[in-house]
mmCIF file with all atom_site columns, C-alpha atoms in Angstrom:
data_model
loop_
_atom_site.group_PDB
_atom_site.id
_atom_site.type_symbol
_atom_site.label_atom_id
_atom_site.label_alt_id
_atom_site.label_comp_id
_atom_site.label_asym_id
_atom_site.label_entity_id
_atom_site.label_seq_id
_atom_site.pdbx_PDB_ins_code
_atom_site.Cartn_x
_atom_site.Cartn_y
_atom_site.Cartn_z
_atom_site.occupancy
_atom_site.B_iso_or_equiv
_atom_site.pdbx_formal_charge
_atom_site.auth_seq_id
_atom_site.auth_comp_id
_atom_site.auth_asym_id
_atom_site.auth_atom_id
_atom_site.pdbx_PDB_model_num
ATOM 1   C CA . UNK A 1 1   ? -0.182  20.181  5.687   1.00 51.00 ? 90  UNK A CA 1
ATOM 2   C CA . UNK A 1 2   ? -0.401  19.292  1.997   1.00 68.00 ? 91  UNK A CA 1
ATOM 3   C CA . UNK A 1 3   ? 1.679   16.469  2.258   1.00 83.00 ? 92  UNK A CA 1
ATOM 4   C CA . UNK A 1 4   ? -0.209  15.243  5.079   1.00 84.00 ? 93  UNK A CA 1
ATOM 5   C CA . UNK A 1 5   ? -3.746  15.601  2.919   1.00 87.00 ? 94  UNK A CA 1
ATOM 6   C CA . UNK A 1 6   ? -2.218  13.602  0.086   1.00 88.00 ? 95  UNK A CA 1
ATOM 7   C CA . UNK A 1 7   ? -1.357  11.114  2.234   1.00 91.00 ? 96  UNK A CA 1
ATOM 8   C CA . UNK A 1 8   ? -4.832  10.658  3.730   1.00 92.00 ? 97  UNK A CA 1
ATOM 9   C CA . UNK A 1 9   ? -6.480  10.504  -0.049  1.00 93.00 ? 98  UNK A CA 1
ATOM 10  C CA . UNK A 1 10  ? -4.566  8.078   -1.108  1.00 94.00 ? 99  UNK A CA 1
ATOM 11  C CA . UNK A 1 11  ? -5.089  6.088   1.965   1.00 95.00 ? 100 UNK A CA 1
ATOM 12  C CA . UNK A 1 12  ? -8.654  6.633   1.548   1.00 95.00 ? 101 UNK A CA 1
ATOM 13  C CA . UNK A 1 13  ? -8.547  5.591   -2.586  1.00 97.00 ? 102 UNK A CA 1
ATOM 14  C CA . UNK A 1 14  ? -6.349  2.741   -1.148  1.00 97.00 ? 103 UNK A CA 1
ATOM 15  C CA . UNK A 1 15  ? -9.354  1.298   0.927   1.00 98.00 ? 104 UNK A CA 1
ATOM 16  C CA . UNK A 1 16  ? -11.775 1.659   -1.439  1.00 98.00 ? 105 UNK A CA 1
ATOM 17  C CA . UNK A 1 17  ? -9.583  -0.594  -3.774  1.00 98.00 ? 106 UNK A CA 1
ATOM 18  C CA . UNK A 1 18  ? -9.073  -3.265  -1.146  1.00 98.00 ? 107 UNK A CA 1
ATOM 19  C CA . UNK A 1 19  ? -12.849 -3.099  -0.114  1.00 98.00 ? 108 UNK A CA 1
ATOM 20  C CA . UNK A 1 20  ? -14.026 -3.544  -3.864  1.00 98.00 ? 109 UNK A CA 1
ATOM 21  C CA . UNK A 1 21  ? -10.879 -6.527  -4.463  1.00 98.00 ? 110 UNK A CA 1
ATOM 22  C CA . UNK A 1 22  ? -12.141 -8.302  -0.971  1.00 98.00 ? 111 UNK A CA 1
ATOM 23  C CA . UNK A 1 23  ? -15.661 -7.865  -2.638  1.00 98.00 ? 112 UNK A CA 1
ATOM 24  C CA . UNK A 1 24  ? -14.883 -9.671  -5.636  1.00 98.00 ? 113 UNK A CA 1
ATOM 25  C CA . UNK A 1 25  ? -13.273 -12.382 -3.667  1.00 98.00 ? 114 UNK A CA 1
ATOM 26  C CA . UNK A 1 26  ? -16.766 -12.706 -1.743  1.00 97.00 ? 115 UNK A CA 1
ATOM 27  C CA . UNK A 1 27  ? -18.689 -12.917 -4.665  1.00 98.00 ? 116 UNK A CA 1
ATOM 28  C CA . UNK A 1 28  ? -16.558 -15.935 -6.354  1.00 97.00 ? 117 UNK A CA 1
ATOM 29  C CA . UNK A 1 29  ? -17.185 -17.949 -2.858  1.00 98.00 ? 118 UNK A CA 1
ATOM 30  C CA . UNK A 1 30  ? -21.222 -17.225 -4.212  1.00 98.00 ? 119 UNK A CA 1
ATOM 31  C CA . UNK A 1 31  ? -21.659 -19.789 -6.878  1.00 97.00 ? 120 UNK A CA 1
ATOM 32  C CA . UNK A 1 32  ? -22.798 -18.962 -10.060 1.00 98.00 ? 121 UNK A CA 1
ATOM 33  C CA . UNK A 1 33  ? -26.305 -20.937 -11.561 1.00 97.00 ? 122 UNK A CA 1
ATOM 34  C CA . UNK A 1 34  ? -25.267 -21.040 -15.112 1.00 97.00 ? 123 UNK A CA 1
ATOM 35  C CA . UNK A 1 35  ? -28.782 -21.479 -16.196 1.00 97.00 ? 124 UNK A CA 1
ATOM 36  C CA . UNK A 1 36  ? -30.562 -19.235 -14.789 1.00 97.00 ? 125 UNK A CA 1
ATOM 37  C CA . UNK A 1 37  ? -27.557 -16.465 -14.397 1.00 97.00 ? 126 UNK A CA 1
ATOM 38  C CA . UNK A 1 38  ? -27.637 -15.942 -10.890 1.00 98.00 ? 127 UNK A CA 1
ATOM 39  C CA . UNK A 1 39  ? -25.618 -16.155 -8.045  1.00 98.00 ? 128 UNK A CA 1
ATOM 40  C CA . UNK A 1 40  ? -26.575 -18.849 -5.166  1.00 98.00 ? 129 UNK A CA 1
ATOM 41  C CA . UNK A 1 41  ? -25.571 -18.043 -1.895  1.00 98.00 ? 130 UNK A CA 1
ATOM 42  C CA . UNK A 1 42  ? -27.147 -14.856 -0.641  1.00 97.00 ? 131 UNK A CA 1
ATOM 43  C CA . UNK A 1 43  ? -24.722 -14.755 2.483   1.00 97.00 ? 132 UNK A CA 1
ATOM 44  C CA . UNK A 1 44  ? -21.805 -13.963 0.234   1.00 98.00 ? 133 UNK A CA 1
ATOM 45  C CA . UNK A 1 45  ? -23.942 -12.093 -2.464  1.00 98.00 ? 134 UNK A CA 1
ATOM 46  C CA . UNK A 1 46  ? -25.265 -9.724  0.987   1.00 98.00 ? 135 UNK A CA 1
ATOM 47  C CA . UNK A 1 47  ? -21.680 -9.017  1.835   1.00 98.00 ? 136 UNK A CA 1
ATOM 48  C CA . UNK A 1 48  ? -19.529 -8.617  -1.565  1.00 98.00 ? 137 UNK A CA 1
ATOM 49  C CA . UNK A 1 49  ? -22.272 -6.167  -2.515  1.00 98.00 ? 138 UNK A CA 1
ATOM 50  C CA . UNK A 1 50  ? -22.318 -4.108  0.968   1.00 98.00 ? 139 UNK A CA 1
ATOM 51  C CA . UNK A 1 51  ? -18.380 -4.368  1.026   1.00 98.00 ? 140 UNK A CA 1
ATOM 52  C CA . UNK A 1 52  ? -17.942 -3.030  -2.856  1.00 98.00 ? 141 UNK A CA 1
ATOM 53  C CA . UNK A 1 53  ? -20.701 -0.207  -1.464  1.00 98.00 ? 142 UNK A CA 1
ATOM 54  C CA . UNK A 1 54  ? -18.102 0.833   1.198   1.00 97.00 ? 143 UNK A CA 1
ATOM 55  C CA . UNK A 1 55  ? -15.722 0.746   -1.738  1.00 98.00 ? 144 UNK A CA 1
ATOM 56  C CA . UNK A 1 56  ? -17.522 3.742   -3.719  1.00 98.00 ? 145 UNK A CA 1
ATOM 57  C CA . UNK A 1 57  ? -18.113 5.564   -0.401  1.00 97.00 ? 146 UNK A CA 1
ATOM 58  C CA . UNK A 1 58  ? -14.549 5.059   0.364   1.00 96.00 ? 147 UNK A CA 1
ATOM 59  C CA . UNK A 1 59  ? -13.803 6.933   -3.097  1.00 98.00 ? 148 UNK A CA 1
ATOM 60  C CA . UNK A 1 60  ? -15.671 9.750   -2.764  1.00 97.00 ? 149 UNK A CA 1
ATOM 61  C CA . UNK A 1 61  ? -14.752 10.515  0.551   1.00 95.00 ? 150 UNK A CA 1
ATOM 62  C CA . UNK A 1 62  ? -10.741 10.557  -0.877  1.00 96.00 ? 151 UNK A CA 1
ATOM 63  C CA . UNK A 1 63  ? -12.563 13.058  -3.356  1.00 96.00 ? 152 UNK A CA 1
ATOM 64  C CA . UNK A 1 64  ? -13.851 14.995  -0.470  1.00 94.00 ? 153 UNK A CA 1
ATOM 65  C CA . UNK A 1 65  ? -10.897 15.458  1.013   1.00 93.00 ? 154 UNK A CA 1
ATOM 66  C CA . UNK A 1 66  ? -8.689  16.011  -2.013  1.00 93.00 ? 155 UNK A CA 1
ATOM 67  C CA . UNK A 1 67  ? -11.195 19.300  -3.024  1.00 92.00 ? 156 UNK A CA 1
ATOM 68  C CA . UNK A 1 68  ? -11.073 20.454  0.145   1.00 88.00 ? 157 UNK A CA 1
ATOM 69  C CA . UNK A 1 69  ? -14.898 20.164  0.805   1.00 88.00 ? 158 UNK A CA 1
ATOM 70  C CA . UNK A 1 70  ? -14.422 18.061  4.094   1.00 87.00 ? 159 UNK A CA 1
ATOM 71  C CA . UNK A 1 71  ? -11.289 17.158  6.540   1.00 84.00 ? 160 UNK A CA 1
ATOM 72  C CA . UNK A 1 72  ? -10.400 14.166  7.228   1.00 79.00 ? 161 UNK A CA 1
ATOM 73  C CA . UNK A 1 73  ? -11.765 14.940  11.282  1.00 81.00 ? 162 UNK A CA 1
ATOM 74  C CA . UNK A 1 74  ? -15.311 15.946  9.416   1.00 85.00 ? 163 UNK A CA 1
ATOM 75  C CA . UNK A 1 75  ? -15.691 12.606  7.835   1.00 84.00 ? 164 UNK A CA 1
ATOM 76  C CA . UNK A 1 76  ? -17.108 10.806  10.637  1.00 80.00 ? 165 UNK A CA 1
ATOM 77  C CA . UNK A 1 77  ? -19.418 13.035  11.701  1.00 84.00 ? 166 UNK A CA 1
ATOM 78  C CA . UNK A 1 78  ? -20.879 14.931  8.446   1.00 85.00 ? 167 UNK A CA 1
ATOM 79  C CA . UNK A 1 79  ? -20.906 12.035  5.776   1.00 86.00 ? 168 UNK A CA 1
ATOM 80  C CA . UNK A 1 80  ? -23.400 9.727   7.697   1.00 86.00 ? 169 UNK A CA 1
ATOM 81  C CA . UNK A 1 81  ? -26.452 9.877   5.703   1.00 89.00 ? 170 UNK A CA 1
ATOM 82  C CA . UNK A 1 82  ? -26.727 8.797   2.074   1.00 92.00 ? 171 UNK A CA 1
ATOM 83  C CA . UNK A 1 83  ? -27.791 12.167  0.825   1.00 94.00 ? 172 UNK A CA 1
ATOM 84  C CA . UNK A 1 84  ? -24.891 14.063  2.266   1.00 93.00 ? 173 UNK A CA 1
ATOM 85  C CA . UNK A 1 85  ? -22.728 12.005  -0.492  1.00 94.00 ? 174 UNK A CA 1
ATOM 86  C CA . UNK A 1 86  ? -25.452 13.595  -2.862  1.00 95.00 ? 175 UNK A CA 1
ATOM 87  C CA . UNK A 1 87  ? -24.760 17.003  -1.369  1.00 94.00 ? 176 UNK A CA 1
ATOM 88  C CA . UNK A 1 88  ? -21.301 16.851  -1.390  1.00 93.00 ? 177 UNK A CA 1
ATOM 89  C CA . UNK A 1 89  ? -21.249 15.455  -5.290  1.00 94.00 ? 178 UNK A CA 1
ATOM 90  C CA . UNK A 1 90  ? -23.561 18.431  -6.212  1.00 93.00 ? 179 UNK A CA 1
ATOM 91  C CA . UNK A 1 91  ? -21.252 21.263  -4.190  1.00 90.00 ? 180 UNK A CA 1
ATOM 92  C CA . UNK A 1 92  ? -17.689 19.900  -5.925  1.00 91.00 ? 181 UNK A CA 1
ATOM 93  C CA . UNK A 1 93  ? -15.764 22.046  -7.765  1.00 87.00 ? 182 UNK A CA 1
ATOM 94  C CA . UNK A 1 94  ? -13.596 21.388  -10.995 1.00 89.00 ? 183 UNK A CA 1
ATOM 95  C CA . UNK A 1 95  ? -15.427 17.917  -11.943 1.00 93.00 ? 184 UNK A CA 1
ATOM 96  C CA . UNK A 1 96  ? -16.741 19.281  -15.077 1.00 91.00 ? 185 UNK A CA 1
ATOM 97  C CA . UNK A 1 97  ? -18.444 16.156  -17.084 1.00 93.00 ? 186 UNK A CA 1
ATOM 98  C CA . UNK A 1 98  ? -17.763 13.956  -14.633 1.00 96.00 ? 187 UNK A CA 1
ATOM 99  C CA . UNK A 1 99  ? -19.982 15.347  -11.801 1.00 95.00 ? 188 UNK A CA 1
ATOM 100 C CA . UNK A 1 100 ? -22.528 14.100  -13.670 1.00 96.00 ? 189 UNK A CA 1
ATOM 101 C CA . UNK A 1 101 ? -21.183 10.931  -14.364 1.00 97.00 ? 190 UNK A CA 1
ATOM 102 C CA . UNK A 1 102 ? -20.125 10.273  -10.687 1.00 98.00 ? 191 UNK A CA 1
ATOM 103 C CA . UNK A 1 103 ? -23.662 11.535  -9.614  1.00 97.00 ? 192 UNK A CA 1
ATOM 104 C CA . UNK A 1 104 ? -25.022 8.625   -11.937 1.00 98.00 ? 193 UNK A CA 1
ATOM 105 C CA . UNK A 1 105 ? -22.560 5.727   -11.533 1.00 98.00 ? 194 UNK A CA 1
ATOM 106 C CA . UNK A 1 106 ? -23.164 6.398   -7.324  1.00 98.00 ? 195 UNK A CA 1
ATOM 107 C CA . UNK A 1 107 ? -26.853 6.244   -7.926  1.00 98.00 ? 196 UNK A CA 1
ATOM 108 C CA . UNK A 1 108 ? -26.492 3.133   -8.998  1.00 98.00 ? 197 UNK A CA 1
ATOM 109 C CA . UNK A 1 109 ? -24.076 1.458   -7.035  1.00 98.00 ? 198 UNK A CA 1
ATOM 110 C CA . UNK A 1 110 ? -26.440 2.796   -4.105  1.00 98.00 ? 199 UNK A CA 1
ATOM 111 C CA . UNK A 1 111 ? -30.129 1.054   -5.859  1.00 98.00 ? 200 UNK A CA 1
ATOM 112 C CA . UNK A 1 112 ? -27.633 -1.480  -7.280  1.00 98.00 ? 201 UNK A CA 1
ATOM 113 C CA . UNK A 1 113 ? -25.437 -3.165  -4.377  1.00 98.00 ? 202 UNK A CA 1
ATOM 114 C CA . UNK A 1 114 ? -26.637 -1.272  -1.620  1.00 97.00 ? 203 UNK A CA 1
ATOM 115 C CA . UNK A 1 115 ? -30.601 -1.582  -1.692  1.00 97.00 ? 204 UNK A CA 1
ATOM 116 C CA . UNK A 1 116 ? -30.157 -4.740  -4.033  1.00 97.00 ? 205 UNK A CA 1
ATOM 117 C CA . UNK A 1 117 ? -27.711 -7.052  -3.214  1.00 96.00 ? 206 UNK A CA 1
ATOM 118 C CA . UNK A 1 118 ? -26.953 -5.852  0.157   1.00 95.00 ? 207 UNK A CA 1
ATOM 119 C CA . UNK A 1 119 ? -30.907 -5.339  1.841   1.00 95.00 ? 208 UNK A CA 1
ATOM 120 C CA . UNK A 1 120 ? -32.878 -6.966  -1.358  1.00 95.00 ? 209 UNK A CA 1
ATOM 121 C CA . UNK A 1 121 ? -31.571 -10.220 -1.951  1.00 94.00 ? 210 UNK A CA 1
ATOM 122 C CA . UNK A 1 122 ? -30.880 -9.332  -5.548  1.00 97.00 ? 211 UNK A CA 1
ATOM 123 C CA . UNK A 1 123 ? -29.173 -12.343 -7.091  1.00 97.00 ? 212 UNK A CA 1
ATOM 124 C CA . UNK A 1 124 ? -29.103 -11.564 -10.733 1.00 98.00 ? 213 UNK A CA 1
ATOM 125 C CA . UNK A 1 125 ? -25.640 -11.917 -12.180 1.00 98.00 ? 214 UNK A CA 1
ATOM 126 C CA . UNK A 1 126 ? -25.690 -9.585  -14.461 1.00 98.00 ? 215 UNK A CA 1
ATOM 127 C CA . UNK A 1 127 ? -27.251 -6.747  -12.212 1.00 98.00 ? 216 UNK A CA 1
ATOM 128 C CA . UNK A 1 128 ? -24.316 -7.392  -9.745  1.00 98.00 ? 217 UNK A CA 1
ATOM 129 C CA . UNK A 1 129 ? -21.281 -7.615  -12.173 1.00 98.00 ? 218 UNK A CA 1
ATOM 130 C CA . UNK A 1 130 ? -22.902 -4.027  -13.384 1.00 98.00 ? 219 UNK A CA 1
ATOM 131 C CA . UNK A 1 131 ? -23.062 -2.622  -10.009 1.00 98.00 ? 220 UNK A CA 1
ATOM 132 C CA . UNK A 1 132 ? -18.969 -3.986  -9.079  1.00 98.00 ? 221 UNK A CA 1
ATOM 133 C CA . UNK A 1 133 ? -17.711 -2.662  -12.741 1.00 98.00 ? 222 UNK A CA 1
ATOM 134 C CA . UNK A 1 134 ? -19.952 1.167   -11.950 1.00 98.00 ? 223 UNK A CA 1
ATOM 135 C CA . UNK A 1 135 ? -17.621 0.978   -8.248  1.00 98.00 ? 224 UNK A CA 1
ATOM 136 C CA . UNK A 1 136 ? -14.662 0.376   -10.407 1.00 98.00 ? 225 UNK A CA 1
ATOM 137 C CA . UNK A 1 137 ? -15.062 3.407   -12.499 1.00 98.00 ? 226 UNK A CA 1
ATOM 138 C CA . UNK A 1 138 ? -15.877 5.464   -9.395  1.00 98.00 ? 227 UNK A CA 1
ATOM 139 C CA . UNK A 1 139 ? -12.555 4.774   -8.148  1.00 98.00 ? 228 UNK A CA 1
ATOM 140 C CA . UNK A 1 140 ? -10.794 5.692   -11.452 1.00 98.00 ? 229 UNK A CA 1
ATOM 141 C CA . UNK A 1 141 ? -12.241 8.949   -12.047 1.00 97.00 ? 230 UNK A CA 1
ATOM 142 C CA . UNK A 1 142 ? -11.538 9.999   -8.563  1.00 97.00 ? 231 UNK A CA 1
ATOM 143 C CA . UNK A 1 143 ? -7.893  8.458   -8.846  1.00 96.00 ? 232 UNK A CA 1
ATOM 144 C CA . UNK A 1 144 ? -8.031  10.869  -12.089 1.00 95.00 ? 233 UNK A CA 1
ATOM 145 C CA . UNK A 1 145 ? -8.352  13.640  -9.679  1.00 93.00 ? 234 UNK A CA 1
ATOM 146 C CA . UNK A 1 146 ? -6.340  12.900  -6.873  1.00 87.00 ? 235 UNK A CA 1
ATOM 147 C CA . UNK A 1 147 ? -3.302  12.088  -8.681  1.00 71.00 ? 236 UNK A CA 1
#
């Protein structure tokens, strides 16, 4: 059964890398206005951000499962809501530091590339390359833990 739980987190951590790398690959097809430090096209803005979203979701659910706080079959049906990944941040055991920092880093990818780039139109470069590199560190400190 162990064997079979590994095998689903590092699925799970696998998706979340390929969502954030198909992300970044969205974002270059953007454009970048050099003067004013902003990307152009809001059709691939709106998707690299919602895709490297799915990313950090993708993460902590590998988390999830890896602490046993939720099964793989659970998933679908408990994490639907943003404020169950709250919860389920909050009720993790053995993150030390880093619940904190995970609590923070997800708070922002979530106002960030979620509700900014995603829903808001946010175009600022800057605010977007923030919100991609806070995914990336979500999926290394829960690669820390599930390794």
């Amino acid at each position: 059964m162990k064997d079979r739980k590994d095998e689903l987190v590092l699925k799970r951590l696998g998706l979340a890398k390929r969502y954030l790398e198909n992300a970044k690959e969205d974002l270059k097809k953007a454009g970048i206005d050099k003067k004013a430090n902003r990307y152009i096209d809001l059709k691939y803005i709106s998707r690299a951000s919602g895709t490297a979203y799915l990313g950090a979701l993708e993460a902590l659910k590998a988390l999830f499962i890896s602490k046993n706080l939720v099964s793989n079959e659970e998933l679908k049906n408990k994490f639907k809501k943003i404020e169950e990944f709250y919860k389920g941040l909050k009720n993790i055991e053995g993150l030390g530091k880093d619940r904190d920092l995970l609590l923070a880093l997800f708070d922002d990818v979530y106002n960030i590339l979620h509700l900014g780039g995603y829903y808001r139109e946010l175009q600022d470069k800057k605010a977007i390359d923030s919100g991609f590199e806070k995914v990336k560190k979500i999926i290394k400190i829960v690669q820390s833990y599930v390794k």
